[in-house]
PDB file of C-alpha atoms and ligand atoms in Angstrom:
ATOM      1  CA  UNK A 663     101.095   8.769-115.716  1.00 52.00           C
ATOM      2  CA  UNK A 664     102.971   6.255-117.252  1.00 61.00           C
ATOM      3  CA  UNK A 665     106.017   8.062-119.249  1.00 70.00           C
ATOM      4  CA  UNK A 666     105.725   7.757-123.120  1.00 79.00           C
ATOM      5  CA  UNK A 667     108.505   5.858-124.820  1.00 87.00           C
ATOM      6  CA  UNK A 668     108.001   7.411-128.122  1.00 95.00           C
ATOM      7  CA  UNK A 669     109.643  11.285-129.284  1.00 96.00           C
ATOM      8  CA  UNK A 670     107.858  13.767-130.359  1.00 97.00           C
ATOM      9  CA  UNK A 671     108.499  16.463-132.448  1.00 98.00           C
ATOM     10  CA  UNK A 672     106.717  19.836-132.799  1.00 98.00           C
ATOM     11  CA  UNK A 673     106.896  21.991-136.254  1.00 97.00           C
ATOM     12  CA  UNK A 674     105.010  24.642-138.481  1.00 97.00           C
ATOM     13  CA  UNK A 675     101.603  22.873-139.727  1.00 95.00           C
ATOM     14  CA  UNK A 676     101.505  25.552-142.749  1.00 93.00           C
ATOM     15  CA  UNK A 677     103.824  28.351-143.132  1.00 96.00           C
ATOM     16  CA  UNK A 678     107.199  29.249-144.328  1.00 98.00           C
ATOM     17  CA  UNK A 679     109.141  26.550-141.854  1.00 98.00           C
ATOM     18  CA  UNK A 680     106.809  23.688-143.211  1.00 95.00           C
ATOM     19  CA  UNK A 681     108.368  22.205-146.176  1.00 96.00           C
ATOM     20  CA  UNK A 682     112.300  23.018-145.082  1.00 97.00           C
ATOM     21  CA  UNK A 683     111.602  21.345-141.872  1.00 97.00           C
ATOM     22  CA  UNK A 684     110.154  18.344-143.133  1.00 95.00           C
ATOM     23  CA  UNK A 685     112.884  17.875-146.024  1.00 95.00           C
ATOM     24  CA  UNK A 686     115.537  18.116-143.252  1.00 97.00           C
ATOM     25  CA  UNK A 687     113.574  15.819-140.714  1.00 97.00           C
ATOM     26  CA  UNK A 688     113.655  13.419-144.192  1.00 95.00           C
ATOM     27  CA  UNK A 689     117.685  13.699-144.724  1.00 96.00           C
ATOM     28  CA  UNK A 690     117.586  12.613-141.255  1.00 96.00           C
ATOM     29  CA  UNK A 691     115.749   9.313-142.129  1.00 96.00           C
ATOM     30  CA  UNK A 692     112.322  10.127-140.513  1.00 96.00           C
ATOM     31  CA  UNK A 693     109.545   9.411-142.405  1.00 93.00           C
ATOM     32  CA  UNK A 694     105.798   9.892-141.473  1.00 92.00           C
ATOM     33  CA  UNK A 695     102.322   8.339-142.100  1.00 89.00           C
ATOM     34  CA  UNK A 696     100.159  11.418-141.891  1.00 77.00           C
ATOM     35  CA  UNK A 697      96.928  11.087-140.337  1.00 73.00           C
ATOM     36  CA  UNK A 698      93.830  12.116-141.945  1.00 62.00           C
ATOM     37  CA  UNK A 699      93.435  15.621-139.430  1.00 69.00           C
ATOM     38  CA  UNK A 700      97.485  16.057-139.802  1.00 81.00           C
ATOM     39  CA  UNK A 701      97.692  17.294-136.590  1.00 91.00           C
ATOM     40  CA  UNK A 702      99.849  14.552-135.425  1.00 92.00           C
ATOM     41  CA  UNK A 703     101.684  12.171-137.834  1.00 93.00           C
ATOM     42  CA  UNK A 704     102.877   8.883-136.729  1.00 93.00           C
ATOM     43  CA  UNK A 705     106.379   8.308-137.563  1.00 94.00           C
ATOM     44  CA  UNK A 706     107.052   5.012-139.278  1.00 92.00           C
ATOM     45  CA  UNK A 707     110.800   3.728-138.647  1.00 88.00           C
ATOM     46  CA  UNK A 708     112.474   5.179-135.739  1.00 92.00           C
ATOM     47  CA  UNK A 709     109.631   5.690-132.581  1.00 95.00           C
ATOM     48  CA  UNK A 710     109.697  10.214-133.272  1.00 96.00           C
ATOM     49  CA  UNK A 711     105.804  10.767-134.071  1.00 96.00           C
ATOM     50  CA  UNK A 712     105.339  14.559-135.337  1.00 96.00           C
ATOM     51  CA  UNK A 713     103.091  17.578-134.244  1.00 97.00           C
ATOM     52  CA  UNK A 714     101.952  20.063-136.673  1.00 96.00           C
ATOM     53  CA  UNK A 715     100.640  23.035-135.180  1.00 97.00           C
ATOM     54  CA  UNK A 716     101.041  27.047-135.050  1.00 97.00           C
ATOM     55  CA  UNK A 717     104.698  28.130-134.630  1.00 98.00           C
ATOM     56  CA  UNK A 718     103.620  30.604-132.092  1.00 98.00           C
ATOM     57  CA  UNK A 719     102.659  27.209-130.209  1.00 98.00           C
ATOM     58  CA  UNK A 720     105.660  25.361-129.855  1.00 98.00           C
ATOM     59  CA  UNK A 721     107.702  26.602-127.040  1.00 98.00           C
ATOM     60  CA  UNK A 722     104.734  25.956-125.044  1.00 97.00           C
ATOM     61  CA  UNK A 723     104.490  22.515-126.056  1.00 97.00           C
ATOM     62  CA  UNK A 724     107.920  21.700-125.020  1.00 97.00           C
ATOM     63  CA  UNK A 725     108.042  23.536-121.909  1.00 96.00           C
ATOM     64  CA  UNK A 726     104.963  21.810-121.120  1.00 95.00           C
ATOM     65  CA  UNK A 727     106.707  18.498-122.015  1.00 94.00           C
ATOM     66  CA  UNK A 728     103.774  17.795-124.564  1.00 95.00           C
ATOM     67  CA  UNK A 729     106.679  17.015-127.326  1.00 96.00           C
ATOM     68  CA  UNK A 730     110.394  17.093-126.375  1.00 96.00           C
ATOM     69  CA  UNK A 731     111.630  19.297-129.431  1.00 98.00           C
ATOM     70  CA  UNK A 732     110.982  21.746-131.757  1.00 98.00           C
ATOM     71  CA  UNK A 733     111.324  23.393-134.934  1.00 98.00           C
ATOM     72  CA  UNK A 734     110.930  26.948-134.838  1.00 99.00           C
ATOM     73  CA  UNK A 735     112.726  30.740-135.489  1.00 99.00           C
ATOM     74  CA  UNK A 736     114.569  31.918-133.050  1.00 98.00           C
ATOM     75  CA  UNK A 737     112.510  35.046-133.136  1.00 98.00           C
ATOM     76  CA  UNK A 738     109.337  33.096-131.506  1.00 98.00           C
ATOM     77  CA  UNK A 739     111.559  30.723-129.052  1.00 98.00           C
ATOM     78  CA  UNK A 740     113.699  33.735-127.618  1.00 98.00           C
ATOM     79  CA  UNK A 741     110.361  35.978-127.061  1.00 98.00           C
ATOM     80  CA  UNK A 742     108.974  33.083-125.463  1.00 98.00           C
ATOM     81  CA  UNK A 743     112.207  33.287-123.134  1.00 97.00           C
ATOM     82  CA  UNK A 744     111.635  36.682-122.283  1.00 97.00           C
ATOM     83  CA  UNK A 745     108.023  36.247-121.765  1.00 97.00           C
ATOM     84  CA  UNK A 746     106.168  33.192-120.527  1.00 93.00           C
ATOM     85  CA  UNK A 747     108.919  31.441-120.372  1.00 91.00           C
ATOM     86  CA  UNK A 748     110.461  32.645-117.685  1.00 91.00           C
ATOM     87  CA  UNK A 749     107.477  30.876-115.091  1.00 89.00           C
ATOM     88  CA  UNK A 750     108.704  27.322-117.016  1.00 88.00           C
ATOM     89  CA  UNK A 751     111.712  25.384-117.718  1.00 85.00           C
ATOM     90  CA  UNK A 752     114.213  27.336-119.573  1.00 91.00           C
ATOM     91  CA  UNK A 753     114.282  26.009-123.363  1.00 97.00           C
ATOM     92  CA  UNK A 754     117.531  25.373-125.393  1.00 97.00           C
ATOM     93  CA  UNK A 755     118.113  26.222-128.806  1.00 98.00           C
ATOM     94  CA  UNK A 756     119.938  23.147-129.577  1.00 98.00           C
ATOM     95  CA  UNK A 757     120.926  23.648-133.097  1.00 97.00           C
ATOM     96  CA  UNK A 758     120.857  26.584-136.231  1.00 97.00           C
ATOM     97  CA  UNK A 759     118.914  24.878-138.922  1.00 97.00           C
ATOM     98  CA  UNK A 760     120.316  27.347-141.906  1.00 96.00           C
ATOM     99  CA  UNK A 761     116.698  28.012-143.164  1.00 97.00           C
ATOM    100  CA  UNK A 762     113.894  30.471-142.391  1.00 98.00           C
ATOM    101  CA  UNK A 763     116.494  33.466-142.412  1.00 98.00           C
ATOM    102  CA  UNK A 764     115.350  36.894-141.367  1.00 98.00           C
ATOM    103  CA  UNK A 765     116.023  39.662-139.025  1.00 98.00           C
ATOM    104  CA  UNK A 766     114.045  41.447-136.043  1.00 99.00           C
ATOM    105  CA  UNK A 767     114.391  44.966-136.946  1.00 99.00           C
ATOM    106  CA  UNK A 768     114.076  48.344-135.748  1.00 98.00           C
ATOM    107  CA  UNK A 769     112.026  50.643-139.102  1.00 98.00           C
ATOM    108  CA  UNK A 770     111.230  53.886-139.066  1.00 98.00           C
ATOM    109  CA  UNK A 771     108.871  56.135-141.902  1.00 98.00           C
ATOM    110  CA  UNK A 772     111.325  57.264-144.814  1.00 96.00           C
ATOM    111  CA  UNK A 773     111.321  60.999-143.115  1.00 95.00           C
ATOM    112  CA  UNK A 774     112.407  60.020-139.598  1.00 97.00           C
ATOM    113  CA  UNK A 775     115.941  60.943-139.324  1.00 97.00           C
ATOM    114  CA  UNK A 776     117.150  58.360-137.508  1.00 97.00           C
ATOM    115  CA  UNK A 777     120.728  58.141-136.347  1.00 97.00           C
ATOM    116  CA  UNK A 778     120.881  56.251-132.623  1.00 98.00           C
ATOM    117  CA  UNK A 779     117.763  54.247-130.373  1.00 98.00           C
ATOM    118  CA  UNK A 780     117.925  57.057-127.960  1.00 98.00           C
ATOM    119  CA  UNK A 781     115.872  58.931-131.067  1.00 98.00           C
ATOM    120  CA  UNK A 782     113.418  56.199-130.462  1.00 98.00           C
ATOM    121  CA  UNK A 783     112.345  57.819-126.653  1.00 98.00           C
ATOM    122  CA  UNK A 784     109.154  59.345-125.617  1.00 98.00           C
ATOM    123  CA  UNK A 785     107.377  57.215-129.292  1.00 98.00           C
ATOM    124  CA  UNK A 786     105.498  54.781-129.653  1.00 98.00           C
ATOM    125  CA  UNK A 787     106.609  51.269-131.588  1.00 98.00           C
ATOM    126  CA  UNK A 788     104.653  48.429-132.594  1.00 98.00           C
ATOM    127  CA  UNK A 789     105.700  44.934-132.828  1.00 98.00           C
ATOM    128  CA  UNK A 790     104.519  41.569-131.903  1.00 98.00           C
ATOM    129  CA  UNK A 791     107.750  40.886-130.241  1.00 98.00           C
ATOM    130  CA  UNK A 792     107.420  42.768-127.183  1.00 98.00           C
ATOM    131  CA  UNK A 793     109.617  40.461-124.832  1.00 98.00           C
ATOM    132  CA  UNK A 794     112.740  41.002-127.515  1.00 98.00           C
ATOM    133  CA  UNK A 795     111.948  44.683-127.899  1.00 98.00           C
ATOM    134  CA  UNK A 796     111.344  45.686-124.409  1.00 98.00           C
ATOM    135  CA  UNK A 797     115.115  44.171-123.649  1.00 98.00           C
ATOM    136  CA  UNK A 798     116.517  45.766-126.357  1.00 98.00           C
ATOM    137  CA  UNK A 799     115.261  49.123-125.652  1.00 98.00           C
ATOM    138  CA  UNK A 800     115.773  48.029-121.325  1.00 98.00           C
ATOM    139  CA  UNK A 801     119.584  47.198-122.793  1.00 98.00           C
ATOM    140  CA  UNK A 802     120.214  50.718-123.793  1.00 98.00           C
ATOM    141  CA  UNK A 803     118.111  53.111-121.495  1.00 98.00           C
ATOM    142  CA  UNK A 804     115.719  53.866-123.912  1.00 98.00           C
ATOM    143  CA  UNK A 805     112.419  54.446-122.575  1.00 98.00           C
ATOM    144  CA  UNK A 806     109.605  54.170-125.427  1.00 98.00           C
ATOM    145  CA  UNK A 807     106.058  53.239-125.640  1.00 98.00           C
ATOM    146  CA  UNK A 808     105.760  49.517-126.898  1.00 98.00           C
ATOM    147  CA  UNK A 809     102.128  49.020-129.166  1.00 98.00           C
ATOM    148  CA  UNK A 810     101.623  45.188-128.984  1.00 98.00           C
ATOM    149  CA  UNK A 811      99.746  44.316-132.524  1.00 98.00           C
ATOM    150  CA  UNK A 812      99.824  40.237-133.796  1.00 97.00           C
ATOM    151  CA  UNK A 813      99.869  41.061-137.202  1.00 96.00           C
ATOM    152  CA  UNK A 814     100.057  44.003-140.029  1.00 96.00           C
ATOM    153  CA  UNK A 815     102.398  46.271-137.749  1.00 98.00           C
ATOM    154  CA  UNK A 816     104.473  47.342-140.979  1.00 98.00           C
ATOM    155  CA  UNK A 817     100.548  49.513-141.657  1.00 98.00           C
ATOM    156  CA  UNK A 818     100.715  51.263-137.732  1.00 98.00           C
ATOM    157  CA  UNK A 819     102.947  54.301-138.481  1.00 98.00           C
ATOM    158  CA  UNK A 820     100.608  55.133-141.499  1.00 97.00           C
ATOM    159  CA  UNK A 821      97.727  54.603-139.041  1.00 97.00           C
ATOM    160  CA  UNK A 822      99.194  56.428-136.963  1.00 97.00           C
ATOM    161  CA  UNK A 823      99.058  54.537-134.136  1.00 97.00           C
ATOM    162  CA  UNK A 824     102.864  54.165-133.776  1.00 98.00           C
ATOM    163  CA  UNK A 825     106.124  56.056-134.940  1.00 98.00           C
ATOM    164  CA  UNK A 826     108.419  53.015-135.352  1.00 98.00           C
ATOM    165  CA  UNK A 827     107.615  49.283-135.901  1.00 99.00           C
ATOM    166  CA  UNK A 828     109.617  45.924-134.943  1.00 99.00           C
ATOM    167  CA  UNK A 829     108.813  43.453-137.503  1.00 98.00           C
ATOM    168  CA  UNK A 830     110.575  40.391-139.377  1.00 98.00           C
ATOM    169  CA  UNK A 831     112.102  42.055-142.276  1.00 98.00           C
ATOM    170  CA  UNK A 832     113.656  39.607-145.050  1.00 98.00           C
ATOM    171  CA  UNK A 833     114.289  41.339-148.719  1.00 98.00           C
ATOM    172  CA  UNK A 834     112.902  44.555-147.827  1.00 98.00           C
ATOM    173  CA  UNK A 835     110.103  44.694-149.870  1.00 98.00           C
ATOM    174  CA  UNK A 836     107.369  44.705-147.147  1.00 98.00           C
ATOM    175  CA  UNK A 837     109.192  47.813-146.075  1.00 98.00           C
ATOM    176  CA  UNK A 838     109.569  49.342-149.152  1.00 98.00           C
ATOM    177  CA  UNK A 839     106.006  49.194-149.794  1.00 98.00           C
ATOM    178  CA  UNK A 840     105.029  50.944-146.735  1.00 98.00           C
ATOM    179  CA  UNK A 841     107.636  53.295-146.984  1.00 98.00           C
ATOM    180  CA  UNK A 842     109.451  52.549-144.227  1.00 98.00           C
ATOM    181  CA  UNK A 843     113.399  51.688-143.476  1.00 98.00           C
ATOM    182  CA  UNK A 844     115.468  49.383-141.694  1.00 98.00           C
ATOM    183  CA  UNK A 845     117.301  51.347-139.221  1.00 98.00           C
ATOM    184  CA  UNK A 846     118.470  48.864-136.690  1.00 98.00           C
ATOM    185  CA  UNK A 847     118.422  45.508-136.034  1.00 98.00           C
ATOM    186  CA  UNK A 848     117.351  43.644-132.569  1.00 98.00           C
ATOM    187  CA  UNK A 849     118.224  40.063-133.613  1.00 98.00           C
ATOM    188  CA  UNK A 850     119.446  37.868-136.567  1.00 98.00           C
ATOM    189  CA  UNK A 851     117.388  34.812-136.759  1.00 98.00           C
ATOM    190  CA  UNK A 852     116.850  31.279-138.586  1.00 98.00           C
ATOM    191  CA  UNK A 853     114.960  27.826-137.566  1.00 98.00           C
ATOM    192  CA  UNK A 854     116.405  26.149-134.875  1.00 98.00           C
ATOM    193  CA  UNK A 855     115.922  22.970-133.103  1.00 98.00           C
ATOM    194  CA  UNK A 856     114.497  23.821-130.217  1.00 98.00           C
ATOM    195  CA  UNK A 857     114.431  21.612-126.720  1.00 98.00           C
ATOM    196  CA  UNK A 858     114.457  21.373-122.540  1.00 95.00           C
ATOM    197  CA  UNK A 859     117.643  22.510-121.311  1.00 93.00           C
ATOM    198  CA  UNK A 860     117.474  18.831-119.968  1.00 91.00           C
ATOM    199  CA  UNK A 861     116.550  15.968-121.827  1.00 89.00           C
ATOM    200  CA  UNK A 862     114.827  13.096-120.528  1.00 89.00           C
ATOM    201  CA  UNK A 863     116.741  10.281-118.948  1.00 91.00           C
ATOM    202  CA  UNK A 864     114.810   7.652-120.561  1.00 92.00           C
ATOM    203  CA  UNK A 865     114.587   6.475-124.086  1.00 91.00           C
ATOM    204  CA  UNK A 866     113.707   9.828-125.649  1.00 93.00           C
ATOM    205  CA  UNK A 867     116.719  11.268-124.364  1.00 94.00           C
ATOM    206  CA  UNK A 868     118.432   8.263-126.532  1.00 93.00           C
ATOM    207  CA  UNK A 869     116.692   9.203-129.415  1.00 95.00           C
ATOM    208  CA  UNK A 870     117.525  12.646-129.222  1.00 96.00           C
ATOM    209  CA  UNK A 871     121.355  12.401-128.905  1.00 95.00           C
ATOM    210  CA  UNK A 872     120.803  10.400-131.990  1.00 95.00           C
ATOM    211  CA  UNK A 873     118.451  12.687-133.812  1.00 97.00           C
ATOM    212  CA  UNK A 874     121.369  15.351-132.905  1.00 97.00           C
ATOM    213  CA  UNK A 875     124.214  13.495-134.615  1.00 97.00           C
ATOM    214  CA  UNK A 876     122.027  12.756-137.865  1.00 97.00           C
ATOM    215  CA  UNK A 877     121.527  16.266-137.910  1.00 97.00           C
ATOM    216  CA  UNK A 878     124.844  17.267-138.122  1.00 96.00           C
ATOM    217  CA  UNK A 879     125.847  15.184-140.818  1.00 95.00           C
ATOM    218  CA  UNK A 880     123.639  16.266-142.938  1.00 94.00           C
ATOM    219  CA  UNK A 881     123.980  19.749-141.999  1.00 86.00           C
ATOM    220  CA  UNK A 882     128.004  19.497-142.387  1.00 80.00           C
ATOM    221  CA  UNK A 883     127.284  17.860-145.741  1.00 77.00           C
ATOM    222  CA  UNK A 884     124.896  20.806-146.798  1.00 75.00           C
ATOM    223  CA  UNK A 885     127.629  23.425-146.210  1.00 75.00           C
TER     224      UNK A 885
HETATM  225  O1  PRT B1510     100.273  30.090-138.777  1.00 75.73           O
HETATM  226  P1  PRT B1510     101.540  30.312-138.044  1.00 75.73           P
HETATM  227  O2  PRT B1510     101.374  31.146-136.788  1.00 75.73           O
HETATM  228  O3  PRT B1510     102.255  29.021-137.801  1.00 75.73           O
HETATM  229  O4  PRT B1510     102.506  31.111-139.065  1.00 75.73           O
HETATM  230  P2  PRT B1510     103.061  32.606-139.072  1.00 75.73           P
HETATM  231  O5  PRT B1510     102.262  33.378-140.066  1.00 75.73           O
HETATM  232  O6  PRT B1510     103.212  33.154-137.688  1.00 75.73           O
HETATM  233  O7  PRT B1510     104.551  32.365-139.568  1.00 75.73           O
HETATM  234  P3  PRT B1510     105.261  32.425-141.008  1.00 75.73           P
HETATM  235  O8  PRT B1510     105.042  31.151-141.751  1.00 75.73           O
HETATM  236  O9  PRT B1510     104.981  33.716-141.718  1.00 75.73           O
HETATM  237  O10 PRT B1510     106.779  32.507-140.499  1.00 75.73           O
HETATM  238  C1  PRT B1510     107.357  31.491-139.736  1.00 75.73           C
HETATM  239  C2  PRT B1510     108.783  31.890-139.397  1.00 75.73           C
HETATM  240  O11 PRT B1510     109.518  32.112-140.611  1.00 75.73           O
HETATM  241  C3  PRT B1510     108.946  33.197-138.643  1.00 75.73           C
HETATM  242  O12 PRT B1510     108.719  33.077-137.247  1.00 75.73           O
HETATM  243  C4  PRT B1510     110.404  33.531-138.948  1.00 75.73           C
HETATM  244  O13 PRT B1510     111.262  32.837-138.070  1.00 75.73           O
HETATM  245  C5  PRT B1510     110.605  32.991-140.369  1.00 75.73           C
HETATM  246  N1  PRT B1510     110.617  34.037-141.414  1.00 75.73           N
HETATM  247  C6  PRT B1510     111.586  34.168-142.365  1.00 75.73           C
HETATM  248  C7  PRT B1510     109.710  35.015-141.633  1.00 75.73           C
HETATM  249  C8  PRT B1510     110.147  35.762-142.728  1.00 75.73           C
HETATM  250  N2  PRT B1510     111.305  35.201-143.165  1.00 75.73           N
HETATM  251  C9  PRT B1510     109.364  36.879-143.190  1.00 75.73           C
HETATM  252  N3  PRT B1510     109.762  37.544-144.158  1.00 75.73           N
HETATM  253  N4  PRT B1510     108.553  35.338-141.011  1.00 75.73           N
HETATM  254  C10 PRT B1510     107.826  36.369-141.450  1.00 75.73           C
HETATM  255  N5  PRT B1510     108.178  37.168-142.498  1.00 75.73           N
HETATM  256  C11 PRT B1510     107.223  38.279-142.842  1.00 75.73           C
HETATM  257  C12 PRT B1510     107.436  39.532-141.976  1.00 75.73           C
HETATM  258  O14 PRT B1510     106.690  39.434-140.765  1.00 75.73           O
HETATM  259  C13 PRT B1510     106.943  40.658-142.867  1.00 75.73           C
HETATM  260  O15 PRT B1510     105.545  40.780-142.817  1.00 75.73           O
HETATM  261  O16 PRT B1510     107.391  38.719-144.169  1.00 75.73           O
HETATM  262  C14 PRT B1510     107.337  40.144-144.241  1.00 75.73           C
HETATM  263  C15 PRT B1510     108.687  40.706-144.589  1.00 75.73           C
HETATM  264  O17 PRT B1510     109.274  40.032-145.668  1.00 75.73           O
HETATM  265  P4  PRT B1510     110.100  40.862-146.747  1.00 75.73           P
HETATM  266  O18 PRT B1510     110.720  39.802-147.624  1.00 75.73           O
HETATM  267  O19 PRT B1510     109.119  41.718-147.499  1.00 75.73           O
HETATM  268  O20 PRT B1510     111.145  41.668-146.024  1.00 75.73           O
HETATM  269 ZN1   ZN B1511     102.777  32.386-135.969  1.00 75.73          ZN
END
């Protein structure tokens, strides 16, 4: 197969990455001619063409070499490390983007008196991040049960299908409502730009190194 000469770049079709990543791809003088399905959007100066799809999706596509980066949190590219991942190419988190701030955290119900993880052994937490979990808990000797849900986890303790979660937390209010508390947390995270450890020796590779010094003038002029 002949190797493509264009970039392309993977991001969040519709979500909370969406509109910071495409102002920052902007500062960095890409523009884009979106196509009618915007799954893919042609980009119209330099040769970097854009993928929108699910941000779950995106360390796949680059470790698949379907698009050579990414923007994504570093919550979904470092559980894809510690998951499937680690059959493919390792991934690179090439750069901090500053946007999409949040923390993996450990939250228990309000009357759970938790002081240390070791509390956490012999229950039951649920999460969609087993990968980062599992290593966290691995890390300190702490053997729990790990309830793998893909969405509404901060609802399992009141279920009662879990005594802890793992979730995203940002202000606190999701918690809050579901009277639960931060206790601990696994992993401070943000957008990065997300790539193959190595880049291609061809043009792409070119484009990249240049994408990379764009990038960090405008993110040394934003701070
Ligand atoms: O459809 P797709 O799969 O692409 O989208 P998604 O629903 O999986 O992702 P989305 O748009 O919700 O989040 C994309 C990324 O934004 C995440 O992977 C994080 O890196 C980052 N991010 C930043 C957050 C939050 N803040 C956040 N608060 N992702 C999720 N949340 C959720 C969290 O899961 C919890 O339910 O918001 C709730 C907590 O928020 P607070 O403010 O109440 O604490
Ligand atoms: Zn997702």
């Amino acid at each position: 197969m002949k190797p493509r000469d264009r970039l392309r770049i993977a991001m969040q079709k519709s979500g909370r990455l969406t509109e910071p990543a495409l102002e920052l791809l902007k500062r960095c003088g890409l523009t884009f001619r979106q196509s009618r399905d915007k799954l893919f959007c042609f980009g119209e100066g330099e040769p970097v063409d854009l993928l929108l799809v699910r941000d779950d999706d995106i360390p796949g596509l680059i470790a698949q070499g379907v698009c050579e980066l990414g923007i994504v949190g570093r919550n979904v590219l470092d559980e894809f490390r510690l998951t499937v991942g680690r059959e493919s190419e390792p991934l690179a988190e090439l750069r901090p983007l500053g946007f999409g701030r949040c923390r993996l955290s450990i939250a228990v119900p309000q009357e759970f008196d938790y002081r240390e993880p070791t509390q956490l052994a012999g229950r039951r937490i649920a999460t969609s991040y087993p990968g980062l979990l599992g290593a966290w808990l691995r890390e300190r000797g702490v053997a729990a049960g790990v309830v793998t849900l893909a969405g509404s986890v901060e609802i399992a303790p009141k279920l009662g299908t879990a005594d802890a979660i793992c979730d995203l937390v940002q202000s606190g209010g999701t918690l809050v409502a579901n009277q639960l508390r931060e206790v601990d947390v696994l992993l401070e995270s943000e957008a990065v730009l997300a790539g193959p450890q190595a880049l291609p020796a061809d043009e792409r590779g070119d484009l990249v190194e240049l994408l990379l010094k764009r990038l960090d003038g405008v993110i040394q002029v934003r701070e």
